[in-house]
Tab-separated table of C-alpha atoms in Angstrom:
chain	number	residue	atom	x	y	z
A	551	UNK	CA	77.695	-43.606	10.965
A	552	UNK	CA	74.533	-45.151	11.815
A	553	UNK	CA	72.800	-43.802	8.800
A	554	UNK	CA	71.239	-46.970	6.575
A	555	UNK	CA	70.925	-46.218	2.600
A	556	UNK	CA	67.229	-46.830	1.796
A	557	UNK	CA	64.949	-46.893	-1.373
A	558	UNK	CA	62.470	-44.456	-0.726
A	559	UNK	CA	59.468	-45.985	0.903
A	560	UNK	CA	56.952	-43.367	-1.114
A	561	UNK	CA	55.506	-44.226	-4.644
A	562	UNK	CA	58.060	-42.738	-7.177
A	563	UNK	CA	57.921	-43.366	-11.293
A	564	UNK	CA	60.503	-45.830	-12.106
A	565	UNK	CA	61.590	-46.222	-8.225
A	566	UNK	CA	63.042	-49.700	-9.042
A	567	UNK	CA	63.371	-51.240	-12.716
A	568	UNK	CA	65.217	-53.983	-14.344
A	569	UNK	CA	68.581	-51.590	-14.261
A	570	UNK	CA	68.627	-49.327	-12.096
A	571	UNK	CA	66.988	-48.380	-8.750
A	572	UNK	CA	66.349	-45.120	-6.831
A	573	UNK	CA	67.819	-43.995	-3.492
A	574	UNK	CA	67.532	-41.805	-0.659
A	575	UNK	CA	70.065	-38.473	-0.709
A	576	UNK	CA	72.063	-39.011	2.396
A	577	UNK	CA	71.524	-35.357	3.384
A	578	UNK	CA	72.907	-34.089	6.593
A	579	UNK	CA	74.942	-37.359	7.386
A	580	UNK	CA	78.712	-36.371	6.460
A	581	UNK	CA	78.197	-32.753	8.315
A	582	UNK	CA	80.341	-33.290	11.207
A	583	UNK	CA	83.120	-35.176	9.133
A	584	UNK	CA	83.549	-33.315	5.698
A	585	UNK	CA	85.423	-30.593	4.902
A	586	UNK	CA	85.456	-28.081	1.605
A	587	UNK	CA	87.924	-30.859	-0.261
A	588	UNK	CA	85.818	-33.687	0.753
A	589	UNK	CA	83.629	-36.302	-1.683
A	590	UNK	CA	80.928	-39.144	-1.101
A	591	UNK	CA	80.857	-41.977	-3.264
A	592	UNK	CA	78.466	-44.726	-3.469
A	593	UNK	CA	79.906	-48.218	-3.396
A	594	UNK	CA	77.682	-50.794	-4.697
A	595	UNK	CA	78.167	-54.491	-4.231
A	596	UNK	CA	76.540	-57.852	-4.277
A	597	UNK	CA	74.609	-58.597	-1.222
A	598	UNK	CA	76.751	-61.875	-0.999
A	599	UNK	CA	80.117	-60.421	-1.362
A	600	UNK	CA	79.231	-56.832	0.449
A	601	UNK	CA	81.038	-58.185	3.679
A	602	UNK	CA	84.247	-58.724	1.995
A	603	UNK	CA	84.375	-55.496	0.214
A	604	UNK	CA	87.185	-53.397	1.275
A	605	UNK	CA	87.162	-49.072	1.149
A	606	UNK	CA	90.252	-48.248	-1.613
A	607	UNK	CA	93.091	-46.157	0.190
A	608	UNK	CA	92.923	-43.322	-2.483
A	609	UNK	CA	90.478	-42.100	-5.263
A	610	UNK	CA	93.044	-43.453	-7.999
A	611	UNK	CA	92.189	-47.072	-6.316
A	612	UNK	CA	88.657	-46.717	-6.725
A	613	UNK	CA	86.493	-50.178	-7.916
A	614	UNK	CA	85.662	-48.999	-11.422
A	615	UNK	CA	81.787	-49.657	-13.050
A	616	UNK	CA	83.511	-52.196	-15.801
A	617	UNK	CA	85.061	-54.237	-13.162
A	618	UNK	CA	82.122	-55.140	-11.836
A	619	UNK	CA	81.732	-58.889	-13.656
A	620	UNK	CA	84.764	-59.557	-12.550
A	621	UNK	CA	84.883	-58.164	-9.070
A	622	UNK	CA	80.895	-57.912	-8.471
A	623	UNK	CA	81.721	-54.509	-6.573
A	624	UNK	CA	82.047	-50.645	-7.964
A	625	UNK	CA	82.212	-47.352	-6.736
A	626	UNK	CA	80.464	-44.739	-8.381
A	627	UNK	CA	78.349	-40.925	-8.088
A	628	UNK	CA	81.301	-38.955	-7.079
A	629	UNK	CA	79.865	-36.124	-5.173
A	630	UNK	CA	81.554	-32.965	-3.235
A	631	UNK	CA	80.167	-33.037	0.164
A	632	UNK	CA	78.828	-29.942	0.385
A	633	UNK	CA	75.696	-31.209	-2.009
A	634	UNK	CA	74.681	-33.297	1.171
A	635	UNK	CA	74.808	-30.623	3.731
A	636	UNK	CA	71.570	-29.449	5.594
A	637	UNK	CA	69.537	-28.305	4.406
A	638	UNK	CA	68.640	-30.999	1.770
A	639	UNK	CA	68.551	-29.452	-1.884
A	640	UNK	CA	66.384	-30.938	-4.708
A	641	UNK	CA	66.262	-33.371	-6.150
A	642	UNK	CA	65.835	-35.321	-2.908
A	643	UNK	CA	66.164	-38.916	-4.893
A	644	UNK	CA	69.432	-40.642	-6.871
A	645	UNK	CA	69.312	-42.989	-9.440
A	646	UNK	CA	72.122	-45.790	-9.500
A	647	UNK	CA	72.880	-47.210	-13.277
A	648	UNK	CA	70.913	-44.286	-14.885
A	649	UNK	CA	73.580	-43.746	-17.273
A	650	UNK	CA	73.721	-45.416	-20.207
A	651	UNK	CA	76.334	-43.444	-21.862
A	652	UNK	CA	79.065	-43.964	-19.510
A	653	UNK	CA	79.898	-47.783	-20.397
A	654	UNK	CA	82.971	-47.125	-22.236
A	655	UNK	CA	84.532	-44.287	-20.211
A	656	UNK	CA	87.791	-44.362	-18.544
A	657	UNK	CA	88.745	-45.393	-14.781
A	658	UNK	CA	89.083	-41.512	-14.330
A	659	UNK	CA	85.746	-40.793	-14.933
A	660	UNK	CA	83.012	-42.970	-12.594
A	661	UNK	CA	80.582	-44.622	-14.226
A	662	UNK	CA	77.140	-44.961	-13.086
A	663	UNK	CA	75.876	-47.712	-15.579
A	664	UNK	CA	72.825	-49.815	-15.822
A	665	UNK	CA	73.196	-52.996	-13.476
A	666	UNK	CA	73.713	-55.990	-15.413
A	667	UNK	CA	71.349	-58.149	-13.481
A	668	UNK	CA	68.863	-58.386	-10.954
A	669	UNK	CA	70.873	-58.859	-8.051
A	670	UNK	CA	69.981	-58.315	-5.345
A	671	UNK	CA	72.826	-55.682	-4.404
A	672	UNK	CA	73.369	-53.795	-1.381
A	673	UNK	CA	75.205	-49.554	-1.257
A	674	UNK	CA	76.623	-47.646	1.525
A	675	UNK	CA	78.275	-44.013	1.101
A	676	UNK	CA	82.035	-43.792	1.820
A	677	UNK	CA	83.455	-40.076	2.668
A	678	UNK	CA	86.475	-39.378	0.991
A	679	UNK	CA	88.946	-37.016	1.505
A	680	UNK	CA	92.808	-36.261	0.266
A	681	UNK	CA	94.241	-38.667	2.405
A	682	UNK	CA	91.644	-41.776	1.991
A	683	UNK	CA	88.315	-43.025	3.606
A	684	UNK	CA	87.087	-40.609	6.445
A	685	UNK	CA	83.514	-41.759	7.370
A	686	UNK	CA	81.227	-44.498	5.875
A	687	UNK	CA	77.434	-45.438	6.453
A	688	UNK	CA	75.958	-49.144	7.143
A	689	UNK	CA	75.245	-51.143	3.868
A	690	UNK	CA	71.712	-50.779	2.389
A	691	UNK	CA	69.121	-54.135	2.994
A	692	UNK	CA	69.331	-56.197	-0.257
A	693	UNK	CA	67.837	-54.317	-3.204
A	694	UNK	CA	66.415	-56.839	-5.954
A	695	UNK	CA	65.575	-55.668	-9.331
A	696	UNK	CA	63.125	-56.564	-11.663
A	697	UNK	CA	63.064	-59.421	-13.847
A	698	UNK	CA	61.817	-58.631	-17.334
A	699	UNK	CA	59.581	-61.443	-19.035
A	700	UNK	CA	60.738	-63.607	-21.605
A	701	UNK	CA	58.931	-63.521	-24.765
A	702	UNK	CA	58.591	-66.909	-25.063
A	703	UNK	CA	56.539	-67.213	-21.394
A	704	UNK	CA	53.979	-64.898	-22.753
A	705	UNK	CA	50.275	-66.510	-24.129
A	706	UNK	CA	49.363	-64.259	-27.390
A	707	UNK	CA	46.034	-65.961	-27.112
A	708	UNK	CA	43.842	-65.362	-23.944
A	709	UNK	CA	42.181	-68.522	-22.396
A	710	UNK	CA	38.884	-67.178	-22.567
A	711	UNK	CA	37.135	-64.974	-23.976
A	712	UNK	CA	35.436	-62.392	-21.686
A	713	UNK	CA	31.891	-60.409	-21.821
A	714	UNK	CA	33.459	-57.364	-23.461
A	715	UNK	CA	35.133	-59.150	-26.034
A	716	UNK	CA	31.615	-60.740	-26.929
A	717	UNK	CA	29.890	-57.210	-27.146
A	718	UNK	CA	32.657	-55.865	-28.906
A	719	UNK	CA	33.134	-58.707	-31.649
A	720	UNK	CA	29.054	-58.175	-31.697
A	721	UNK	CA	29.180	-54.748	-32.280
A	722	UNK	CA	31.995	-55.121	-35.448
A	723	UNK	CA	29.800	-57.807	-37.115
A	724	UNK	CA	26.356	-55.790	-36.587
A	725	UNK	CA	28.569	-52.701	-38.155
A	726	UNK	CA	29.354	-54.335	-41.186
A	727	UNK	CA	26.391	-55.599	-42.119
A	728	UNK	CA	24.871	-51.939	-42.411
A	729	UNK	CA	27.535	-50.729	-44.251
A	730	UNK	CA	27.374	-53.693	-46.709
A	731	UNK	CA	23.406	-52.784	-46.975
A	732	UNK	CA	23.955	-49.135	-47.119
A	733	UNK	CA	26.256	-49.877	-50.436
A	734	UNK	CA	24.431	-52.460	-52.187
A	735	UNK	CA	21.192	-49.517	-52.010
A	736	UNK	CA	23.363	-47.257	-53.290
A	737	UNK	CA	24.457	-49.143	-56.260
A	738	UNK	CA	20.638	-50.131	-56.741
A	739	UNK	CA	19.333	-46.936	-56.206
A	740	UNK	CA	22.313	-45.827	-59.408
A	741	UNK	CA	21.106	-48.569	-61.421
A	742	UNK	CA	17.496	-47.795	-61.265
A	743	UNK	CA	18.001	-44.428	-62.248
A	744	UNK	CA	19.757	-45.086	-65.047
A	745	UNK	CA	17.200	-47.124	-66.551
A	746	UNK	CA	14.411	-44.870	-65.646
A	747	UNK	CA	16.160	-42.151	-67.707
A	748	UNK	CA	17.132	-44.532	-70.405
A	749	UNK	CA	12.924	-45.472	-70.849
A	750	UNK	CA	11.521	-42.007	-70.512
A	751	UNK	CA	13.857	-40.564	-73.433
A	752	UNK	CA	13.363	-36.911	-74.913
A	753	UNK	CA	9.756	-37.209	-75.474
A	754	UNK	CA	9.048	-36.717	-71.481
A	755	UNK	CA	11.530	-33.881	-70.849
A	756	UNK	CA	9.810	-32.316	-73.733
A	757	UNK	CA	6.385	-32.455	-72.666
A	758	UNK	CA	7.536	-30.817	-68.820
A	759	UNK	CA	8.416	-27.665	-68.779
A	760	UNK	CA	11.135	-26.499	-65.766
A	761	UNK	CA	11.216	-23.160	-64.508
A	762	UNK	CA	15.077	-23.072	-63.211
A	763	UNK	CA	14.625	-19.545	-61.588
A	764	UNK	CA	12.318	-21.351	-59.134
A	765	UNK	CA	14.910	-23.968	-58.346
A	766	UNK	CA	17.676	-23.232	-56.009
A	767	UNK	CA	20.561	-24.633	-57.635
A	768	UNK	CA	22.134	-26.501	-54.683
A	769	UNK	CA	18.958	-28.724	-53.496
A	770	UNK	CA	18.704	-32.350	-55.255
A	771	UNK	CA	15.686	-32.576	-58.269
A	772	UNK	CA	12.967	-34.737	-57.655
A	773	UNK	CA	12.797	-37.999	-59.547
A	774	UNK	CA	11.079	-37.544	-63.043
A	775	UNK	CA	6.989	-39.223	-62.851
A	776	UNK	CA	7.167	-42.711	-63.156
A	777	UNK	CA	9.978	-43.506	-61.015
């Protein structure tokens, strides 16, 4: 079939990652060739060996995901052909390598596990019936995954300080000075108040009359005379 699988051209979150990539669904591609019992598979192969890939004669011969390191290809995403008929259902995107929990599953349950290296990879869709393959698409263009940076290549120290860093450092220094001044002022006022009360003694309070019913209890009292 002339259809060529491809990564969606539109902006898509996580379209290509270090272990997965997204594909457009092959909707309306197999309508003339598929019957109700047919299934559509996705063949995944390293780009340099895709030309030597041979379609399996039956479902029992489908290359599993666990053999990818040795055979450099596998098949996954077994789907009923009816899911790809027109009109296109949602979601319109397939994710290759998105199942992290199927690494240890057996041959009878195809795995869509994470891709082990950046590739590049090529993929094609294969329509299979009860008696083997019935139709297939073309191979995609090479798909290269993202590469994770090694921690040893990351420089924790910036090469130069920008103006924003200088401004932030100045603000932090000023804030520390203001805070220290406030703490010292509060301690000085407390010490000064205690000294004043000690010098006045009880005689100063005896010579002064207080009308407590004129003073709101929640308001602070003025300092004694002489302070």
